[in-house]
Tab-separated table of C-alpha atoms in Angstrom:
chain	number	residue	atom	x	y	z
A	539	MET	CA	88.059	189.068	9.884
A	540	PRO	CA	84.808	190.164	8.274
A	541	ILE	CA	81.349	189.708	9.650
A	542	THR	CA	79.057	187.447	7.786
A	543	ALA	CA	75.436	187.819	7.749
A	544	PRO	CA	73.588	184.705	9.445
A	545	ASP	CA	71.810	182.431	7.170
A	546	TYR	CA	68.131	183.362	7.034
A	547	SER	CA	67.373	181.511	3.802
A	548	ARG	CA	65.064	178.888	5.733
A	549	TYR	CA	62.794	181.797	6.614
A	550	PHE	CA	62.251	182.244	2.484
A	551	THR	CA	61.547	178.573	2.108
A	552	ASP	CA	58.211	177.319	1.321
A	553	GLY	CA	57.489	174.655	3.565
A	554	THR	CA	59.584	175.216	6.174
A	555	SER	CA	58.015	174.315	9.655
A	556	PHE	CA	58.435	175.838	12.890
A	557	ALA	CA	57.512	175.233	16.518
A	558	CYS	CA	55.140	177.785	17.962
A	559	GLY	CA	54.340	177.290	21.672
A	560	ARG	CA	54.592	173.962	23.467
A	561	ASP	CA	52.495	171.908	20.970
A	562	LEU	CA	51.807	173.663	18.171
A	563	THR	CA	53.855	173.968	14.782
A	564	GLY	CA	53.381	176.279	11.881
A	565	SER	CA	54.776	176.185	8.203
A	566	LEU	CA	55.564	179.119	6.046
A	567	SER	CA	53.897	179.767	2.841
A	568	VAL	CA	56.174	182.479	0.514
A	569	VAL	CA	54.306	184.756	-1.358
A	570	ARG	CA	56.056	187.350	-3.881
A	571	VAL	CA	54.794	190.587	-3.125
A	572	GLY	CA	57.273	192.803	-5.455
A	573	GLU	CA	61.097	193.489	-6.194
A	574	LEU	CA	63.352	195.241	-3.536
A	575	THR	CA	65.721	198.016	-4.841
A	576	LEU	CA	68.487	198.604	-3.300
A	577	ALA	CA	70.470	201.665	-4.775
A	578	THR	CA	72.736	202.325	-1.942
A	579	GLY	CA	73.612	198.409	-1.469
A	580	GLN	CA	72.915	199.155	2.656
A	581	VAL	CA	70.339	197.033	4.411
A	582	VAL	CA	69.184	198.350	7.847
A	583	ALA	CA	66.486	196.630	10.005
A	584	CYS	CA	65.050	196.223	13.440
A	585	ASP	CA	62.035	195.379	15.278
A	586	PRO	CA	60.604	198.750	16.112
A	587	PHE	CA	58.904	197.566	19.404
A	588	VAL	CA	61.838	196.315	20.726
A	589	TYR	CA	64.436	199.024	19.315
A	590	LEU	CA	62.330	202.119	20.010
A	591	GLY	CA	65.519	204.738	19.296
A	592	SER	CA	66.425	203.641	22.710
A	593	GLY	CA	70.074	202.596	21.400
A	594	ASP	CA	69.881	199.402	23.788
A	595	VAL	CA	69.448	197.316	20.825
A	596	GLU	CA	71.626	197.924	17.456
A	597	PRO	CA	69.589	197.140	14.497
A	598	PHE	CA	70.637	194.304	11.632
A	599	THR	CA	72.955	195.920	8.993
A	600	VAL	CA	74.557	194.486	6.047
A	601	ALA	CA	75.810	195.807	3.021
A	602	VAL	CA	75.095	194.168	-0.320
A	603	GLU	CA	75.513	194.563	-3.944
A	604	PRO	CA	73.228	197.364	-5.114
A	605	GLY	CA	70.763	196.524	-7.359
A	606	HIS	CA	67.239	194.702	-7.718
C-alpha cells in the first residue's frame, strides 16, 4: 500500500487562519517568490533545529513528477 503525503494545501491558501497560543489567532498571506525546479522529482525537507543530523527524526520525503 503506497504512502500518500498529507494534504498541506491549507498552508498555501491565502487567508487561512490558525490558533497561535491560547488567545491569539493569525492568518496566512501567500507571496509568490519564484519557481521551484525539481529536476529529480525528489523532495526532502526537515526542521534543522529538530533534526540536526541526530537520526532520531526522519526528514519528510516525497517523490513528485520532475519539472517546475
